[in-house]
mmCIF file of C-alpha atoms in Angstrom:
data_model
loop_
_atom_site.group_PDB
_atom_site.id
_atom_site.type_symbol
_atom_site.label_atom_id
_atom_site.label_comp_id
_atom_site.label_asym_id
_atom_site.label_seq_id
_atom_site.Cartn_x
_atom_site.Cartn_y
_atom_site.Cartn_z
ATOM 1 C CA MET A 1 23.179 101.681 -5.481
ATOM 2 C CA SER A 2 20.637 99.722 -3.519
ATOM 3 C CA ALA A 3 21.684 97.171 -0.992
ATOM 4 C CA ARG A 4 21.078 93.482 -1.842
ATOM 5 C CA ARG A 5 18.161 91.966 -0.139
ATOM 6 C CA PRO A 6 19.198 89.011 1.940
ATOM 7 C CA ARG A 7 17.960 85.679 0.649
ATOM 8 C CA PRO A 8 15.591 83.869 2.934
ATOM 9 C CA VAL A 9 17.227 81.078 4.796
ATOM 10 C CA ARG A 10 15.482 77.760 4.068
ATOM 11 C CA LYS A 11 14.942 75.425 6.898
ATOM 12 C CA PRO A 12 16.922 72.236 6.266
ATOM 13 C CA VAL A 13 14.785 69.215 5.404
ATOM 14 C CA ALA A 14 15.039 66.521 7.990
ATOM 15 C CA ARG A 15 16.566 63.308 6.655
ATOM 16 C CA THR A 16 14.915 59.942 7.153
ATOM 17 C CA PRO A 17 16.618 58.139 10.040
ATOM 18 C CA VAL A 18 18.853 55.318 8.876
ATOM 19 C CA TRP A 19 16.946 52.765 10.951
ATOM 20 C CA VAL A 20 13.611 53.290 9.179
ATOM 21 C CA MET A 21 14.395 51.304 6.000
ATOM 22 C CA PRO A 22 15.690 48.158 7.769
ATOM 23 C CA ALA A 23 12.714 48.316 10.117
ATOM 24 C CA ALA A 24 10.319 48.540 7.184
ATOM 25 C CA VAL A 25 11.986 45.548 5.515
ATOM 26 C CA LEU A 26 11.761 43.509 8.712
ATOM 27 C CA ALA A 27 8.115 44.473 9.158
ATOM 28 C CA GLY A 28 7.381 43.418 5.587
ATOM 29 C CA LEU A 29 9.096 40.077 6.098
ATOM 30 C CA ALA A 30 7.190 39.552 9.326
ATOM 31 C CA LEU A 31 3.918 40.175 7.495
ATOM 32 C CA LEU A 32 4.881 37.712 4.755
ATOM 33 C CA VAL A 33 5.794 35.030 7.315
ATOM 34 C CA ALA A 34 2.555 35.621 9.196
ATOM 35 C CA ALA A 35 0.547 35.383 5.969
ATOM 36 C CA PHE A 36 2.346 32.154 5.047
ATOM 37 C CA LEU A 37 1.622 30.605 8.439
ATOM 38 C CA VAL A 38 -2.048 31.577 8.280
ATOM 39 C CA ILE A 39 -2.402 30.138 4.765
ATOM 40 C CA ARG A 40 -0.577 26.966 5.809
ATOM 41 C CA TRP A 41 -2.815 26.624 8.838
ATOM 42 C CA TYR A 42 -5.934 26.871 6.697
ATOM 43 C CA THR A 43 -4.718 24.600 3.898
ATOM 44 C CA THR A 44 -3.047 21.783 5.902
ATOM 45 C CA PRO A 45 -5.604 18.991 6.225
ATOM 46 C CA LEU A 46 -6.593 17.857 9.673
ATOM 47 C CA PRO A 47 -5.816 14.292 10.737
ATOM 48 C CA PRO A 48 -8.685 11.943 9.898
ATOM 49 C CA PRO A 49 -10.784 11.011 12.923
ATOM 50 C CA PRO A 50 -9.953 7.673 14.543
ATOM 51 C CA LEU A 51 -12.081 4.710 13.516
ATOM 52 C CA ALA A 52 -14.065 2.685 15.983
ATOM 53 C CA SER A 53 -12.842 -0.833 16.585
ATOM 54 C CA GLY A 54 -15.724 -2.247 14.544
ATOM 55 C CA SER A 55 -14.846 -0.061 11.575
ATOM 56 C CA ASN A 56 -11.207 -1.045 11.958
ATOM 57 C CA ALA A 57 -12.183 -4.686 11.654
ATOM 58 C CA ALA A 58 -14.325 -3.858 8.620
ATOM 59 C CA VAL A 59 -11.356 -2.262 6.859
ATOM 60 C CA VAL A 60 -9.157 -5.315 7.456
ATOM 61 C CA ALA A 61 -11.949 -7.692 6.436
ATOM 62 C CA THR A 62 -12.396 -5.828 3.156
ATOM 63 C CA LEU A 63 -8.688 -5.929 2.346
ATOM 64 C CA THR A 64 -8.221 -9.578 3.217
ATOM 65 C CA GLY A 65 -11.401 -10.763 1.510
ATOM 66 C CA LEU A 66 -10.703 -9.616 -2.047
ATOM 67 C CA PRO A 67 -11.606 -12.254 -4.664
ATOM 68 C CA ALA A 68 -9.030 -13.781 -7.001
ATOM 69 C CA SER A 69 -10.841 -12.187 -9.930
ATOM 70 C CA GLU A 70 -9.885 -8.762 -8.546
ATOM 71 C CA PHE A 71 -6.174 -9.566 -8.704
ATOM 72 C CA ASP A 72 -6.448 -11.020 -12.194
ATOM 73 C CA SER A 73 -8.454 -8.055 -13.445
ATOM 74 C CA VAL A 74 -5.941 -5.460 -12.224
ATOM 75 C CA GLY A 75 -2.692 -7.292 -13.014
ATOM 76 C CA GLN A 76 0.226 -4.921 -12.521
ATOM 77 C CA GLY A 77 -2.099 -1.934 -12.769
ATOM 78 C CA SER A 78 -0.260 1.362 -12.411
ATOM 79 C CA ALA A 79 2.341 0.031 -9.948
ATOM 80 C CA THR A 80 6.001 0.177 -10.854
ATOM 81 C CA ASN A 81 8.178 -2.907 -10.549
ATOM 82 C CA ASN A 82 11.481 -1.063 -10.840
ATOM 83 C CA LEU A 83 11.683 -0.890 -7.041
ATOM 84 C CA ILE A 84 11.832 -4.688 -6.718
ATOM 85 C CA LYS A 85 15.536 -5.436 -6.934
ATOM 86 C CA PRO A 86 17.024 -8.943 -6.912
ATOM 87 C CA ILE A 87 19.549 -9.445 -4.124
ATOM 88 C CA SER A 88 21.841 -12.284 -3.187
ATOM 89 C CA GLY A 89 22.832 -13.481 0.217
ATOM 90 C CA SER A 90 22.212 -16.261 2.660
ATOM 91 C CA PRO A 91 18.544 -17.312 2.615
ATOM 92 C CA LEU A 92 16.569 -15.221 5.091
ATOM 93 C CA ASN A 93 14.447 -17.458 7.279
ATOM 94 C CA GLY A 94 12.174 -16.249 10.029
ATOM 95 C CA PRO A 95 11.665 -17.334 13.638
ATOM 96 C CA ASN A 96 9.699 -20.406 12.508
ATOM 97 C CA GLY A 97 12.271 -21.450 9.920
ATOM 98 C CA LYS A 98 10.186 -20.339 6.939
ATOM 99 C CA PRO A 99 11.173 -17.792 4.265
ATOM 100 C CA GLU A 100 10.955 -14.384 5.913
ATOM 101 C CA VAL A 101 9.443 -11.161 4.633
ATOM 102 C CA PHE A 102 11.042 -8.362 6.647
ATOM 103 C CA TYR A 103 9.521 -4.876 6.783
ATOM 104 C CA TYR A 104 11.331 -1.804 8.153
ATOM 105 C CA GLY A 105 9.533 1.530 8.332
ATOM 106 C CA ALA A 106 7.958 4.190 10.522
ATOM 107 C CA GLU A 107 4.465 5.459 11.162
ATOM 108 C CA PHE A 108 5.293 9.096 10.337
ATOM 109 C CA CYS A 109 6.449 8.132 6.818
ATOM 110 C CA PRO A 110 3.860 8.742 4.032
ATOM 111 C CA TYR A 111 5.596 6.302 1.670
ATOM 112 C CA CYS A 112 5.416 3.591 4.334
ATOM 113 C CA ALA A 113 1.744 4.494 4.757
ATOM 114 C CA ALA A 114 1.115 3.945 1.058
ATOM 115 C CA GLN A 115 3.099 0.708 0.828
ATOM 116 C CA ARG A 116 1.480 -0.982 3.836
ATOM 117 C CA TRP A 117 -1.855 -1.315 2.016
ATOM 118 C CA PRO A 118 -0.560 -3.612 -0.766
ATOM 119 C CA LEU A 119 1.806 -5.379 1.632
ATOM 120 C CA VAL A 120 -1.096 -6.328 3.918
ATOM 121 C CA ILE A 121 -3.097 -7.520 0.911
ATOM 122 C CA ALA A 122 -0.199 -9.540 -0.528
ATOM 123 C CA LEU A 123 0.704 -11.195 2.783
ATOM 124 C CA SER A 124 -2.951 -11.990 3.474
ATOM 125 C CA ARG A 125 -2.896 -14.263 0.434
ATOM 126 C CA PHE A 126 -0.355 -16.458 2.269
ATOM 127 C CA GLY A 127 -1.528 -16.174 5.881
ATOM 128 C CA THR A 128 -3.561 -14.304 8.470
ATOM 129 C CA PHE A 129 -3.027 -11.034 10.346
ATOM 130 C CA SER A 130 -4.325 -10.098 13.766
ATOM 131 C CA GLY A 131 -3.859 -6.836 15.638
ATOM 132 C CA LEU A 132 -3.639 -4.526 12.631
ATOM 133 C CA GLN A 133 -4.542 -0.964 13.595
ATOM 134 C CA THR A 134 -5.401 2.138 11.601
ATOM 135 C CA THR A 135 -3.291 5.281 11.764
ATOM 136 C CA SER A 136 -2.043 8.019 9.466
ATOM 137 C CA SER A 137 1.314 9.470 8.524
ATOM 138 C CA SER A 138 2.695 12.681 10.006
ATOM 139 C CA SER A 139 0.654 15.864 9.599
ATOM 140 C CA SER A 140 3.843 17.901 9.081
ATOM 141 C CA ASP A 141 5.557 15.792 6.395
ATOM 142 C CA VAL A 142 4.889 15.623 2.659
ATOM 143 C CA PHE A 143 1.555 13.982 1.790
ATOM 144 C CA PRO A 144 0.306 14.757 5.317
ATOM 145 C CA ASN A 145 -2.070 12.412 7.120
ATOM 146 C CA THR A 146 -1.898 9.624 4.558
ATOM 147 C CA PRO A 147 -4.294 6.923 5.869
ATOM 148 C CA THR A 148 -2.715 3.564 6.581
ATOM 149 C CA LEU A 149 -2.457 0.529 8.830
ATOM 150 C CA THR A 150 0.365 -0.120 11.255
ATOM 151 C CA PHE A 151 2.231 -3.306 12.118
ATOM 152 C CA ARG A 152 3.271 -2.137 15.599
ATOM 153 C CA ASN A 153 0.942 -4.536 17.474
ATOM 154 C CA ALA A 154 0.209 -6.950 14.650
ATOM 155 C CA THR A 155 0.953 -10.666 14.531
ATOM 156 C CA TYR A 156 0.989 -12.880 11.466
ATOM 157 C CA SER A 157 0.638 -16.613 10.985
ATOM 158 C CA SER A 158 1.265 -18.611 7.811
ATOM 159 C CA GLN A 159 2.297 -22.125 6.867
ATOM 160 C CA TYR A 160 4.344 -20.740 3.995
ATOM 161 C CA LEU A 161 6.358 -17.812 5.362
ATOM 162 C CA ASP A 162 7.247 -15.676 8.372
ATOM 163 C CA PHE A 163 6.623 -11.946 8.542
ATOM 164 C CA VAL A 164 8.738 -9.714 10.783
ATOM 165 C CA SER A 165 8.208 -5.962 11.057
ATOM 166 C CA VAL A 166 9.886 -3.005 12.739
ATOM 167 C CA GLU A 167 8.027 0.304 13.099
ATOM 168 C CA THR A 168 10.791 2.577 14.352
ATOM 169 C CA THR A 169 8.684 5.621 15.347
ATOM 170 C CA ASP A 170 5.068 6.693 15.684
ATOM 171 C CA ARG A 171 3.456 9.404 13.543
ATOM 172 C CA ASP A 172 4.916 12.075 15.848
ATOM 173 C CA ARG A 173 8.410 10.587 15.466
ATOM 174 C CA ASN A 174 8.518 9.218 19.002
ATOM 175 C CA PRO A 175 10.570 5.993 19.269
ATOM 176 C CA LEU A 176 8.619 2.751 18.984
ATOM 177 C CA GLN A 177 10.605 -0.346 18.018
ATOM 178 C CA THR A 178 14.344 -0.904 17.640
ATOM 179 C CA PRO A 179 15.771 -3.292 15.043
ATOM 180 C CA SER A 180 18.062 -6.061 16.195
ATOM 181 C CA ALA A 181 21.686 -6.081 15.087
ATOM 182 C CA ALA A 182 20.852 -8.656 12.398
ATOM 183 C CA GLN A 183 17.921 -6.593 11.132
ATOM 184 C CA GLN A 184 20.015 -3.450 11.062
ATOM 185 C CA GLN A 185 22.609 -5.336 9.050
ATOM 186 C CA LEU A 186 19.954 -6.213 6.456
ATOM 187 C CA VAL A 187 18.980 -2.563 6.143
ATOM 188 C CA SER A 188 22.593 -1.424 5.900
ATOM 189 C CA SER A 189 23.439 -4.078 3.304
ATOM 190 C CA TYR A 190 20.472 -3.760 0.970
ATOM 191 C CA ASP A 191 19.206 -0.239 1.671
ATOM 192 C CA PRO A 192 22.377 1.841 2.095
ATOM 193 C CA GLY A 193 20.536 5.021 1.181
ATOM 194 C CA GLY A 194 18.257 4.595 4.186
ATOM 195 C CA THR A 195 15.051 4.782 2.128
ATOM 196 C CA ILE A 196 11.899 3.686 3.939
ATOM 197 C CA PRO A 197 9.896 1.614 3.703
ATOM 198 C CA PHE A 198 12.398 -1.190 3.184
ATOM 199 C CA ILE A 199 11.151 -4.718 2.500
ATOM 200 C CA ASP A 200 13.329 -7.806 2.209
ATOM 201 C CA VAL A 201 11.714 -10.882 0.661
ATOM 202 C CA ALA A 202 13.774 -13.823 1.971
ATOM 203 C CA ASN A 203 16.992 -12.206 0.680
ATOM 204 C CA ARG A 204 15.712 -12.840 -2.840
ATOM 205 C CA TYR A 205 14.278 -9.373 -3.483
ATOM 206 C CA ALA A 206 14.526 -5.984 -1.800
ATOM 207 C CA ILE A 207 12.059 -3.120 -2.100
ATOM 208 C CA SER A 208 12.925 0.428 -1.045
ATOM 209 C CA GLY A 209 10.193 3.043 -1.220
ATOM 210 C CA ALA A 210 6.562 2.936 -2.321
ATOM 211 C CA MET A 211 5.345 1.536 -5.630
ATOM 212 C CA TYR A 212 2.854 4.382 -6.070
ATOM 213 C CA THR A 213 2.546 7.953 -4.802
ATOM 214 C CA PRO A 214 0.860 8.526 -1.428
ATOM 215 C CA ASP A 215 -1.402 11.238 -2.844
ATOM 216 C CA THR A 216 -3.304 8.441 -4.614
ATOM 217 C CA ILE A 217 -5.074 7.857 -1.288
ATOM 218 C CA GLY A 218 -4.658 11.335 0.206
ATOM 219 C CA GLY A 219 -7.668 12.762 2.024
ATOM 220 C CA MET A 220 -9.503 9.431 2.051
ATOM 221 C CA SER A 221 -10.813 7.556 5.065
ATOM 222 C CA TRP A 222 -9.528 4.059 5.743
ATOM 223 C CA GLN A 223 -12.817 2.487 4.713
ATOM 224 C CA ALA A 224 -12.897 4.586 1.534
ATOM 225 C CA VAL A 225 -9.457 3.254 0.571
ATOM 226 C CA ALA A 226 -10.541 -0.321 1.274
ATOM 227 C CA ASP A 227 -13.737 0.138 -0.725
ATOM 228 C CA ALA A 228 -11.853 1.683 -3.652
ATOM 229 C CA ALA A 229 -9.522 -1.317 -3.671
ATOM 230 C CA LYS A 230 -12.547 -3.508 -4.446
ATOM 231 C CA ASP A 231 -13.181 -1.655 -7.706
ATOM 232 C CA PRO A 232 -10.619 -2.849 -10.287
ATOM 233 C CA ASN A 233 -11.262 0.251 -12.382
ATOM 234 C CA SER A 234 -10.471 2.740 -9.621
ATOM 235 C CA THR A 235 -7.216 4.659 -9.522
ATOM 236 C CA GLN A 236 -6.589 3.306 -6.030
ATOM 237 C CA ALA A 237 -7.089 -0.348 -7.016
ATOM 238 C CA LYS A 238 -4.762 -0.034 -9.994
ATOM 239 C CA ALA A 239 -2.068 1.306 -7.654
ATOM 240 C CA ILE A 240 -2.689 -0.815 -4.556
ATOM 241 C CA ILE A 241 -3.715 -4.138 -6.115
ATOM 242 C CA GLY A 242 -1.074 -3.747 -8.809
ATOM 243 C CA SER A 243 1.569 -3.329 -6.102
ATOM 244 C CA ALA A 244 0.140 -6.262 -4.139
ATOM 245 C CA ASN A 245 0.370 -8.481 -7.228
ATOM 246 C CA LEU A 246 4.012 -7.544 -7.771
ATOM 247 C CA MET A 247 4.896 -8.344 -4.167
ATOM 248 C CA THR A 248 2.880 -11.556 -4.372
ATOM 249 C CA ALA A 249 4.989 -12.622 -7.357
ATOM 250 C CA ALA A 250 8.193 -11.908 -5.419
ATOM 251 C CA ILE A 251 6.926 -13.855 -2.397
ATOM 252 C CA CYS A 252 5.894 -16.771 -4.624
ATOM 253 C CA LYS A 253 9.483 -16.920 -5.858
ATOM 254 C CA ALA A 254 10.595 -17.311 -2.229
ATOM 255 C CA THR A 255 8.014 -19.966 -1.338
ATOM 256 C CA SER A 256 8.648 -22.102 -4.429
ATOM 257 C CA ASP A 257 5.236 -21.081 -5.787
ATOM 258 C CA GLN A 258 3.275 -22.163 -2.726
ATOM 259 C CA PRO A 259 0.375 -22.075 -2.259
ATOM 260 C CA ALA A 260 -0.537 -23.103 -5.780
ATOM 261 C CA THR A 261 -3.961 -21.496 -5.430
ATOM 262 C CA VAL A 262 -2.178 -18.119 -5.375
ATOM 263 C CA CYS A 263 1.093 -18.597 -7.215
ATOM 264 C CA SER A 264 -0.103 -20.649 -10.179
ATOM 265 C CA SER A 265 -2.478 -17.992 -11.483
ATOM 266 C CA THR A 266 -1.725 -16.664 -14.948
ATOM 267 C CA THR A 267 -1.339 -13.158 -13.562
ATOM 268 C CA ILE A 268 1.252 -14.077 -10.929
ATOM 269 C CA GLN A 269 3.156 -16.385 -13.259
ATOM 270 C CA SER A 270 3.390 -13.591 -15.824
ATOM 271 C CA LEU A 271 4.630 -11.112 -13.213
ATOM 272 C CA GLU A 272 7.184 -13.618 -11.933
ATOM 273 C CA LYS A 273 8.713 -13.791 -15.398
ATOM 274 C CA ASN A 274 9.138 -10.030 -15.417
ATOM 275 C CA LEU A 275 11.061 -10.052 -12.132
ATOM 276 C CA LYS A 276 14.785 -10.187 -12.670
#
């Protein structure tokens, strides 16, 4: 009887260290994050270059020099009037005793950026601005770098109404202007959700938010927006001029339809009837 041959002893297979799998997962996540940041860096638009002072004046001149036929041609356009809400309270009069339009917003806010265009146009039908400056909304918020104008150093004169504005922060969210206690009370009373921009038209109407989406003017220069507003068939004019007409109608309600050259037009009278 032959002796059994001993079986060869196999060398045990080394097991994968327990730390390898978590490390691989972390490395994969790190790669994904890095890829996301690179893609975001390449796809986030750069802030538009600043305009020279002459160009800045040209933008304002274009906006404030629109003919009456432009407003009549656009009508309400593509703007929505469901943001204009009737409110009741003591009449809001400004520092000169006239019906006050109060604006509360911030330069970083893309919705404020969008709404300033029609607000400037509407108010320019009742008076005159000086000191308007170009800027853009935050580069890190939704609708980054939306071109706009700012009220931070602006003044306004009118025989029909007062305009008071508060720009709370700049485009980098640094503090700018602080509302008074009375102004803060207006915001708290009529804009409890804290939506900006907030506009109070003489305590007759309140507007919270923008009447059109900021991407309507995204990627455009300031002059390009102003030029597009001159074309009643453009997407931008239908949004901006339509919004300006709606706000004009609300302001006309507060000024007892003065001046007649603005408020008695068929377009404005028709929009007034649609306001609650």
